[in-house]
Amino acid sequence: MNLESKIPEGPLAEKWSRHKFGLKLVNPANKRKYDVIVVGTGLAGASAAASLAELGYNVKAFCFQDSPRRAHSIAAQGGINAAKNYQNDGDSIFRLFYDTVKGGDYRAREGNVYRLAEVSVNIIDQCVAQGVPFAREYGGLLANRSFGGAQVSRTFYARGQTGQQLLLGAYSALSRQIANGKVKMYPRTEMLDVVVQDGKARGIVTRNLVTGKIESHAAHAVLLCTGGYGNVFYLSTNAMGSNVTAAWRAHKKGAFFGNPCFTQIHPTCIPVKGDYQSKLTLMSESLRNDGRVWVPKTKEDAEKIRKGQLKATDLKEEDRDYFLERRYPAFGNLVPRDVASRNAKNMCDEGRGVASTGLAVYLDFADAIKRDGQKTIEAKYGNLFEMYEKIVDDNPYETPMMIYPAVHYTMGGLWVDYNLMTSIPGLYALGEANFSDHGANRLGASALMQGLADGYFVIPYTLGDYLATIGPADKVSVDNPAFKEAEANVKHTIDRFLNTKGTKPVDTYHKELGHIMWEYCGMSRTAEGLAKAKKMIQALKADFWQNVRVVGENEEMNQALENAGRVADFIELGELMVDDALAREESCGGHFREEYQTPDGEALRNDAEFAYVAAWEYKGENKPEVLHKEELVFENVKLTQRSYK
């Protein structure tokens, strides 16, 4: 199958403008004749629903939380990138484009990334107009700070809670449309299937999480804004409810899955403490602006620290190894996330890790406090320091933070074209749910940028082109046999969970899957390990369907039943991630195959064979998926070995 990316022709800087002009339009009076479903109400979903309703479309918005404000976008801390060049430090749209392509290790489309950089400047204006309280300098101008993979300050922020403030801005716009009657909100409702009829997405099947009622909803188009799948690893910085179910069910209905093995490990997270932990906590990348990452120079000192015989503050400067500054003098502690994470892992593998587990490195603010004063650091990061102290019971103003890499984001997702449409006509994927903009590694502060770019500034244009093509009459009723069949399949799966009557709770399988994924498909991977993981996941899947225990009934609030469906999807996704990692015989960004590395341990790409997007097609239960390749074309950046030295 030939994958049509629909990247427009012409000069890079003119692609999006020309494309917008060439798209078909829907007459303002006709927009009210179209119905659109938006699944997910994070930054991508809330901004898309609000924008489409403002244009005049009739929107149904769904979230499994009790309020759109509880979407996981709220947890983003550090900031949002935009090429405003307010600091006059050499930033530009092209530089943001270049940094993003390079940061993603040259595995993203040029056209998509440039559009992202281009509309980034509009996002800030939009959010300021909504009242988002971005940090400001003394004179009242918007402040910026630096993030990994960049040598300019382009990140706008609201202390350590940027995602929350941006989501409140999008939520206010969404609430206005709910009050106007243009958006109908369905909280506590989970999408369990996409309905496809005559080759087009026609609607969704949902379950009410309070009553268990199975319902169908029809529309002219469906937008999936459901976030990423980091919880396939069980322990991650994602909210515990974050899942892949909406995207995976769409995949099983014909939507290709792009680059599933491209997952991001964030270098600054609070380390794992014990076996009964259910999630991990992010410490914002912004902390690496002022914090210095180090470990003891000798294994002996590290061993003493692990045993409690020595404190971090006891070590003299000459006994510390600031390994990121040493290895990458040009970028220092602000190297991209994949680079920082692998280096932290290497230090711990050498036996120089700290904490009782040996799986931690230090993030030290002593120099910054001495230079700028504690009040300045408090103003920048106060809520993050408070969070750390509450969790760890240690004062980071007095002793260095301990951090270790953890799963944070997924660059893979549903394959989409330039219009954000999946391989199913009428089905779109926005934000982290798609694969489109970050290649093999996302730069910090770019997730919020992509979510709002897709919702506010891309989908309002591209969706109209599809709707104008099909016309308002091309809508299927929920009485159509395709809806009835999808409902029956959903009910059958629920009954299967409830009737298995096994002995093992769902979490047992989720933890085991997470262990397999982290061990063999995590920060580093090998062909041998991946092959072993595939067999282990297949065995786990077989045992799951024979021995899982789901208590309760469908017609009630039943979190065990919710989790069973999500974990079943994670197990199947995990196997595809392993297949994708096995097929990609190179290292790039967050995908690090130990067999393919430079002499000094950096990721070694193979551009001749693997400069493509892997788009996987589902072929049926327990059948191998088919790999389709979308070749990546680079006309504006030169493919080189990434260097941050």
XYZ file of C-alpha atoms in Angstrom:
645
model
C 0.000 0.000 0.000
C 1.278 3.474 -0.893
C 1.053 5.780 2.108
C -0.053 9.241 0.994
C 1.418 11.759 3.423
C -0.136 14.622 1.425
C 2.803 16.905 2.167
C 2.225 19.889 -0.152
C 4.679 20.840 -2.860
C 6.628 24.093 -2.888
C 9.141 25.864 -0.638
C 9.159 24.719 2.980
C 8.099 28.103 4.364
C 5.109 28.272 2.000
C 3.770 24.715 2.272
C 1.191 25.352 4.998
C -0.066 28.651 3.557
C -0.444 27.163 0.097
C -2.079 24.053 1.514
C -4.620 26.063 3.487
C -5.579 27.983 0.365
C -6.056 24.746 -1.562
C -8.335 23.133 1.030
C -12.072 23.039 0.427
C -14.213 25.214 2.682
C -17.560 24.661 4.371
C -19.975 27.562 4.104
C -20.620 29.136 7.548
C -24.334 28.426 7.214
C -23.616 24.766 6.404
C -21.293 24.097 9.335
C -24.275 23.599 11.632
C -25.262 20.613 9.476
C -22.157 18.639 10.461
C -21.557 16.626 13.626
C -18.060 15.987 14.961
C -16.984 13.660 17.779
C -13.915 14.582 19.846
C -12.546 11.865 22.142
C -10.326 13.250 24.879
C -10.327 16.728 26.415
C -6.679 17.444 27.090
C -4.942 20.273 25.289
C -5.484 18.794 21.813
C -9.070 17.702 22.464
C -10.280 20.751 24.386
C -8.738 23.184 21.891
C -10.115 21.237 18.913
C -13.624 20.946 20.390
C -13.726 24.631 21.322
C -12.352 25.778 17.952
C -14.686 23.608 15.870
C -17.713 24.657 17.920
C -16.698 28.305 17.535
C -16.708 27.751 13.777
C -20.256 26.435 13.968
C -19.940 22.645 13.929
C -21.952 20.514 16.354
C -19.489 18.802 18.660
C -19.765 15.885 21.069
C -16.773 15.691 23.447
C -15.949 12.631 25.549
C -13.596 12.086 28.476
C -13.283 9.274 31.007
C -12.497 11.732 33.818
C -15.191 13.490 35.841
C -14.172 16.815 34.267
C -12.176 17.880 31.205
C -9.878 19.717 33.595
C -8.538 16.413 34.875
C -6.999 15.408 31.538
C -3.342 14.446 31.874
C -2.206 17.602 30.051
C -2.633 19.221 33.456
C 0.484 17.419 34.694
C 2.871 19.105 32.229
C 5.235 21.288 34.176
C 8.071 23.012 32.387
C 6.734 25.076 29.497
C 5.746 25.436 25.860
C 8.081 26.274 22.981
C 7.479 29.082 20.494
C 9.804 30.789 18.032
C 9.041 34.336 19.198
C 12.716 35.313 19.642
C 11.755 37.675 22.471
C 15.244 37.210 23.938
C 16.871 38.331 20.672
C 19.241 35.378 20.998
C 19.088 34.086 17.437
C 15.867 32.080 17.488
C 13.614 31.797 14.438
C 10.940 29.556 12.981
C 13.599 27.770 10.965
C 15.800 27.246 14.038
C 12.909 25.727 15.993
C 12.188 23.531 12.964
C 15.837 22.485 12.721
C 16.207 21.812 16.460
C 13.055 19.655 16.398
C 14.136 17.603 13.375
C 17.638 17.150 14.803
C 16.297 16.419 18.288
C 14.072 13.720 16.766
C 17.186 12.216 15.160
C 15.929 12.875 11.627
C 12.940 10.568 11.798
C 10.143 13.136 11.344
C 8.605 14.766 8.273
C 10.054 18.148 7.411
C 6.678 19.533 6.338
C 4.884 18.670 9.566
C 7.683 19.946 11.775
C 7.980 23.263 9.946
C 4.237 23.830 10.252
C 4.493 23.157 13.978
C 7.261 25.733 14.333
C 5.337 28.203 12.166
C 2.098 28.124 14.167
C 3.930 28.064 17.524
C 4.064 31.870 17.521
C 0.265 32.040 17.235
C -0.254 29.714 20.198
C 1.326 32.141 22.653
C -0.841 35.028 21.420
C -3.942 32.831 21.698
C -3.145 31.751 25.236
C -2.223 35.238 26.451
C -5.559 36.446 25.085
C -7.271 33.717 27.120
C -5.549 34.954 30.257
C -2.975 32.200 30.696
C -0.639 33.620 33.394
C 2.721 33.090 31.718
C 5.745 34.163 33.742
C 6.853 37.719 33.038
C 10.041 39.667 33.520
C 10.220 42.678 35.820
C 9.101 45.073 33.081
C 6.021 42.986 32.248
C 7.302 41.239 29.120
C 6.824 37.487 28.758
C 9.744 35.527 30.175
C 11.548 32.605 28.545
C 13.857 29.835 29.667
C 15.872 27.142 27.932
C 15.053 23.473 27.459
C 17.032 20.494 26.237
C 18.314 20.335 22.681
C 18.328 24.101 22.130
C 20.875 26.863 22.560
C 18.267 29.624 22.713
C 15.604 30.548 25.277
C 12.253 29.921 23.610
C 10.224 28.201 26.319
C 7.280 30.115 27.792
C 6.169 28.914 31.202
C 3.853 29.399 34.152
C 6.119 28.485 37.037
C 6.120 24.664 37.211
C 2.480 24.219 36.190
C 2.345 25.306 32.555
C 0.157 22.409 31.423
C -2.444 23.194 34.069
C -2.651 26.859 33.108
C -2.832 26.111 29.372
C -5.529 23.507 29.982
C -7.546 25.988 32.016
C -7.332 28.377 29.068
C -8.568 25.726 26.651
C -11.188 24.614 29.175
C -12.554 28.164 29.423
C -12.977 28.231 25.643
C -14.591 24.779 25.772
C -16.917 25.794 28.608
C -18.125 28.766 26.607
C -19.154 26.470 23.776
C -20.813 24.031 26.197
C -22.852 26.941 27.550
C -23.691 27.996 23.992
C -25.004 24.524 23.249
C -22.464 23.850 20.479
C -20.546 21.248 22.512
C -22.264 18.421 24.349
C -19.948 17.078 27.023
C -19.874 13.393 28.045
C -17.702 12.961 31.158
C -17.101 9.559 32.766
C -17.502 7.988 29.333
C -14.889 5.734 27.700
C -14.649 5.038 23.993
C -14.411 1.301 23.363
C -14.662 1.100 19.564
C -14.695 3.083 16.338
C -17.517 2.344 13.944
C -16.368 2.024 10.319
C -18.922 1.645 7.539
C -18.302 1.826 3.808
C -14.632 2.527 4.565
C -15.266 5.684 6.615
C -15.345 6.453 10.320
C -18.996 6.920 11.264
C -18.936 7.198 15.039
C -17.957 5.472 18.251
C -19.242 3.011 20.848
C -18.848 4.080 24.478
C -19.345 2.762 27.983
C -20.700 4.968 30.755
C -18.210 4.383 33.576
C -20.826 5.047 36.270
C -23.748 2.936 34.997
C -22.019 0.576 32.565
C -24.434 1.523 29.780
C -23.146 0.811 26.261
C -24.103 3.530 23.771
C -23.391 4.496 20.157
C -22.768 7.996 18.828
C -22.763 8.897 15.145
C -20.986 11.798 13.450
C -19.498 12.914 10.146
C -15.968 12.703 11.578
C -14.204 11.391 14.678
C -11.171 13.039 16.300
C -9.023 10.976 18.679
C -7.178 13.227 21.139
C -6.474 10.531 23.696
C -2.796 11.002 24.520
C 0.017 8.484 24.590
C 0.599 4.897 25.690
C 3.455 5.235 28.184
C 1.551 3.149 30.731
C 2.364 0.058 28.681
C 5.457 0.137 30.938
C 3.202 0.153 34.054
C 5.489 2.605 35.876
C 5.529 5.951 34.095
C 4.923 9.621 34.774
C 1.496 9.302 33.112
C -1.714 9.440 35.104
C -2.815 5.931 36.022
C -5.896 6.273 33.837
C -3.902 7.124 30.716
C -4.282 4.302 28.215
C -4.061 3.251 24.571
C -7.557 1.782 24.238
C -9.125 4.385 21.925
C -6.125 4.398 19.588
C -5.698 0.621 19.717
C -9.337 -0.109 18.965
C -9.055 2.286 16.008
C -5.910 0.429 14.931
C -7.797 -2.863 14.961
C -10.436 -1.274 12.733
C -7.869 -0.315 10.096
C -5.943 2.746 11.320
C -2.209 2.195 10.841
C 0.037 2.542 13.908
C 3.159 4.632 13.315
C 6.570 4.025 14.917
C 5.228 2.280 18.048
C 8.713 1.599 19.464
C 9.556 5.321 19.650
C 9.044 6.005 23.362
C 10.616 8.734 25.440
C 12.432 8.192 28.704
C 12.557 11.443 30.715
C 15.848 11.914 32.585
C 14.538 13.900 35.563
C 12.041 11.825 37.527
C 11.899 10.831 41.166
C 13.471 7.333 41.369
C 11.495 4.154 42.010
C 11.206 3.494 45.734
C 9.621 0.045 46.058
C 7.700 -2.856 44.545
C 4.292 -1.458 45.463
C 4.662 1.818 43.621
C 1.997 2.429 40.966
C 3.348 5.511 39.158
C 6.338 7.819 38.977
C 6.627 11.574 39.414
C 8.178 13.935 36.914
C 10.592 16.657 37.922
C 10.456 19.236 35.137
C 13.226 19.446 32.558
C 13.305 23.173 33.315
C 15.219 22.256 36.478
C 18.216 21.457 34.286
C 18.517 25.179 33.535
C 19.915 25.736 37.012
C 20.501 22.243 38.402
C 23.768 20.435 37.677
C 23.723 16.668 37.135
C 26.488 14.648 38.778
C 27.579 11.374 40.359
C 30.598 10.521 42.523
C 33.795 10.027 40.537
C 34.535 6.736 42.260
C 32.496 3.616 42.867
C 33.781 3.615 46.448
C 32.193 6.976 47.253
C 28.973 5.941 45.531
C 28.884 2.760 47.611
C 29.321 4.771 50.824
C 26.461 7.070 49.818
C 24.209 4.093 49.071
C 24.974 2.641 52.515
C 24.350 5.961 54.251
C 27.978 6.323 55.329
C 28.444 9.492 53.275
C 26.200 12.386 52.281
C 26.152 14.093 48.897
C 27.099 17.390 50.540
C 30.201 15.734 52.045
C 31.758 15.196 48.621
C 34.228 17.849 47.536
C 33.962 19.419 44.094
C 36.957 17.500 42.791
C 35.301 14.211 43.799
C 32.199 14.856 41.676
C 31.696 13.967 38.023
C 29.413 16.440 36.231
C 29.165 13.930 33.424
C 26.819 15.805 31.062
C 28.940 18.958 31.254
C 32.047 16.850 30.753
C 30.768 14.932 27.732
C 28.691 17.661 26.067
C 30.346 21.024 26.769
C 28.287 22.912 24.145
C 24.910 21.936 25.639
C 25.921 20.765 29.111
C 22.979 19.713 31.253
C 20.518 20.761 28.529
C 21.176 17.931 26.095
C 18.039 16.222 24.692
C 16.188 13.780 26.896
C 17.316 10.579 25.221
C 20.972 11.606 25.547
C 20.649 12.649 29.196
C 18.729 9.484 30.091
C 21.221 7.091 28.504
C 24.124 8.826 30.215
C 22.421 8.617 33.613
C 21.787 4.899 33.033
C 25.416 4.390 32.036
C 26.636 6.038 35.237
C 24.442 3.724 37.304
C 25.503 0.699 35.259
C 29.122 1.588 36.092
C 28.257 1.367 39.799
C 28.318 5.105 40.447
C 24.577 5.511 41.010
C 23.290 6.831 44.318
C 20.171 6.181 46.473
C 19.770 2.845 48.233
C 18.957 1.134 44.923
C 21.928 2.575 43.056
C 19.481 3.798 40.420
C 19.732 7.568 40.810
C 21.986 10.514 40.009
C 22.105 13.948 41.608
C 20.533 17.192 40.389
C 22.239 19.900 42.411
C 21.119 23.526 42.845
C 23.819 24.668 45.271
C 25.654 26.740 42.644
C 22.448 28.370 41.383
C 21.335 29.270 44.916
C 24.764 30.696 45.658
C 24.712 32.686 42.401
C 21.098 33.927 42.294
C 19.813 33.479 45.836
C 17.206 31.068 47.180
C 14.308 33.472 46.558
C 15.057 33.533 42.827
C 15.115 29.737 42.650
C 11.880 29.582 44.680
C 10.181 31.963 42.236
C 11.155 29.740 39.300
C 10.652 26.261 40.712
C 9.028 26.577 44.144
C 6.106 24.218 43.545
C 8.430 21.567 42.086
C 10.717 21.745 45.108
C 7.696 21.430 47.416
C 6.479 18.384 45.472
C 9.888 16.751 45.703
C 10.153 17.374 49.454
C 6.671 15.932 50.100
C 7.474 12.738 48.195
C 11.096 12.178 49.205
C 11.138 13.928 52.600
C 14.333 15.763 51.720
C 14.912 19.496 51.282
C 16.305 20.139 47.763
C 17.410 23.650 48.739
C 19.887 22.065 51.150
C 20.766 18.708 49.553
C 20.816 17.681 45.866
C 17.717 16.108 44.342
C 17.984 12.460 43.327
C 16.641 11.709 39.858
C 16.484 8.779 37.442
C 15.007 8.295 33.959
C 11.400 7.127 33.601
C 8.892 6.628 30.800
C 7.220 9.936 30.038
C 5.974 10.334 26.462
C 5.403 8.347 23.289
C 6.473 9.722 19.923
C 4.734 6.815 18.205
C 0.990 6.824 17.673
C -1.629 6.471 14.992
C -0.231 7.201 11.534
C -1.692 10.415 10.092
C -1.194 12.414 6.925
C -0.483 16.152 6.729
C -4.179 16.797 7.423
C -3.996 14.695 10.632
C -6.258 12.044 9.078
C -5.491 8.400 9.824
C -5.628 5.673 7.189
C -9.392 5.500 7.875
C -11.145 8.401 6.078
C -12.986 10.588 8.558
C -10.886 9.440 11.535
C -8.314 11.947 12.780
C -5.666 11.758 15.513
C -4.321 14.860 17.269
C -1.593 15.570 19.814
C 0.280 12.701 21.429
C -2.215 10.228 19.955
C -0.545 10.617 16.549
C 3.041 10.018 15.490
C 3.595 13.052 13.343
C 5.952 15.711 14.674
C 8.704 14.449 16.956
C 10.514 11.659 15.149
C 12.441 9.347 17.458
C 12.762 11.812 20.359
C 10.676 14.775 21.457
C 12.356 17.946 22.654
C 11.201 19.259 26.014
C 8.289 21.750 25.964
C 7.152 20.590 22.518
C 4.243 18.347 23.599
C 2.088 21.284 24.696
C 3.066 23.070 21.504
C 1.926 20.172 19.315
C -1.335 19.569 21.179
C -2.440 23.188 20.881
C -1.126 23.559 17.323
C -3.207 20.581 16.193
C -6.325 21.698 18.054
C -6.343 25.455 17.536
C -4.570 25.945 14.220
C -4.496 22.764 12.090
C -7.672 20.699 12.436
C -10.073 23.668 11.982
C -8.680 23.967 8.435
C -8.084 20.354 7.464
C -11.320 18.883 8.813
C -13.379 21.251 6.670
C -11.745 19.873 3.547
C -13.007 16.342 4.306
C -16.468 17.477 5.369
C -16.898 19.609 2.256
C -15.946 16.568 0.175
C -18.478 14.154 1.702
C -21.351 16.609 2.235
C -23.757 16.818 5.196
C -25.981 13.970 3.951
C -23.159 11.418 4.280
C -23.912 10.419 7.872
C -24.979 7.003 9.146
C -27.594 6.509 11.870
C -26.789 4.590 15.054
C -29.440 2.110 13.864
C -27.117 1.039 11.064
C -25.935 -2.610 11.278
C -22.302 -1.392 11.567
C -23.144 0.251 14.905
C -25.060 -2.781 16.129
C -22.170 -5.058 15.240
C -19.657 -2.822 17.040
C -21.899 -2.701 20.133
C -22.216 -6.484 20.108
C -18.427 -6.891 19.918
C -17.931 -4.528 22.850
C -20.488 -6.391 24.950
C -18.925 -9.728 24.008
C -15.493 -8.572 25.219
C -16.983 -7.301 28.496
C -18.786 -10.603 29.040
C -15.585 -12.483 28.317
C -13.760 -10.524 31.046
C -16.508 -11.078 33.595
C -16.923 -14.776 32.825
C -13.275 -15.834 32.796
C -13.367 -16.348 36.598
C -9.610 -16.667 36.931
C -7.485 -16.135 40.031
C -5.112 -13.286 39.140
C -6.054 -9.596 39.389
C -5.576 -7.352 36.362
C -2.709 -5.405 37.957
C -0.630 -8.580 38.202
C -0.558 -8.771 34.416
C 0.032 -5.045 33.997
C 3.046 -5.153 36.315
C 4.478 -8.192 34.558
C 4.034 -6.563 31.156
C 5.676 -3.390 32.433
C 8.656 -5.369 33.713
C 9.096 -7.097 30.335
C 8.807 -3.837 28.400
C 11.202 -1.900 30.645
C 13.761 -4.697 30.735
C 13.834 -5.521 27.026
C 12.201 -2.619 25.161
C 13.105 0.307 27.413
C 16.162 2.562 27.445
C 18.280 0.049 25.543
C 17.325 -2.917 23.382
C 18.980 -5.899 21.743
C 17.782 -8.372 19.129
C 18.151 -11.223 21.617
C 16.252 -9.388 24.339
C 13.453 -8.310 22.007
C 12.986 -11.836 20.678
C 12.772 -13.083 24.265
C 10.281 -10.319 25.142
C 8.020 -11.279 22.256
C 7.721 -14.850 23.520
C 7.151 -13.637 27.074
C 4.369 -11.263 25.984
C 2.666 -13.977 23.947
C 2.726 -16.278 26.960
C 1.453 -13.469 29.177
C -1.435 -12.813 26.783
C -2.459 -16.471 26.762
C -2.345 -16.627 30.555
C -4.283 -13.349 30.828
C -7.272 -14.642 28.899
C -7.287 -17.889 30.883
C -6.642 -16.685 34.413
C -7.569 -13.011 34.791
C -10.033 -12.259 37.554
C -12.451 -9.346 37.011
C -14.865 -8.916 39.897
C -18.199 -7.118 39.890
C -20.703 -6.482 37.124
C -20.876 -4.331 34.016
C -23.913 -2.327 35.185
C -21.990 -0.420 37.847
C -18.847 1.595 38.387
C -16.265 -1.152 37.926
C -12.640 -0.076 37.767
C -11.423 -3.657 37.550
C -13.411 -4.029 34.336
C -12.077 -0.718 32.969
C -8.511 -1.779 33.691
C -8.988 -5.226 32.186
C -9.821 -3.750 28.802
C -6.926 -1.311 28.975
C -4.385 -3.937 30.015
C -5.576 -6.341 27.296
C -4.868 -3.586 24.756
C -1.493 -2.784 26.329
C -0.451 -6.434 26.026
C -1.220 -6.473 22.303
C 0.465 -3.089 21.819
C 3.539 -4.313 23.708
C 4.022 -7.107 21.207
C 3.781 -4.647 18.312
C 6.318 -2.340 19.977
C 8.731 -5.258 20.234
C 8.139 -6.163 16.562
C 8.802 -2.552 15.547
C 11.977 -2.355 17.635
C 13.198 -5.640 16.132
C 12.511 -4.497 12.575
C 14.344 -1.178 13.029
C 17.941 -2.371 12.967
C 19.501 0.943 13.886
C 19.640 3.303 16.838
C 17.901 6.657 16.644
C 16.700 8.978 19.383
C 14.859 7.059 22.101
C 15.213 3.780 20.165
C 18.645 2.549 21.216
C 19.725 -0.836 19.873
C 22.955 -1.773 21.623
C 24.236 -3.415 18.432
C 24.162 -0.045 16.647
C 26.149 2.652 18.429
C 29.122 4.888 17.750
C 32.477 4.190 19.461
C 31.602 6.715 22.183
C 28.181 5.195 22.836
C 25.874 7.483 20.842
C 22.929 6.330 18.708
C 24.062 5.174 15.254
C 21.430 5.635 12.556
C 21.208 3.780 9.255
C 19.703 6.376 6.914
C 20.120 4.236 3.815
C 17.699 1.587 5.087
C 15.642 3.103 7.893
C 14.842 6.723 7.013
C 11.160 5.910 6.985
C 8.018 6.003 9.096
C 6.980 2.491 10.099
C 3.200 2.187 9.662
C 1.816 -1.111 10.925
C -1.434 -2.640 9.637
C -3.515 -4.942 11.840
C -4.395 -8.203 10.058
C -6.381 -10.065 12.680
C -6.158 -11.783 16.065
C -2.792 -13.505 16.626
C -1.682 -12.760 13.057
C 1.547 -10.852 12.338
C 0.999 -7.218 11.447
C 2.124 -5.906 8.060
C 4.757 -3.181 7.899
C 4.237 -0.319 5.442
C 6.994 2.237 4.954
C 6.587 5.939 4.337
C 9.945 7.128 3.080
C 11.163 10.360 4.689
C 12.495 13.025 2.334
C 14.932 15.655 3.594
C 15.383 18.690 1.356
C 16.126 21.414 3.906
C 18.288 19.745 6.546
C 21.346 17.599 6.033
C 21.310 14.120 7.550
C 24.253 14.052 9.941
C 25.266 12.235 13.089
C 23.706 14.179 15.960
C 26.254 15.961 18.101
C 25.657 18.030 21.212
C 29.322 18.297 22.132
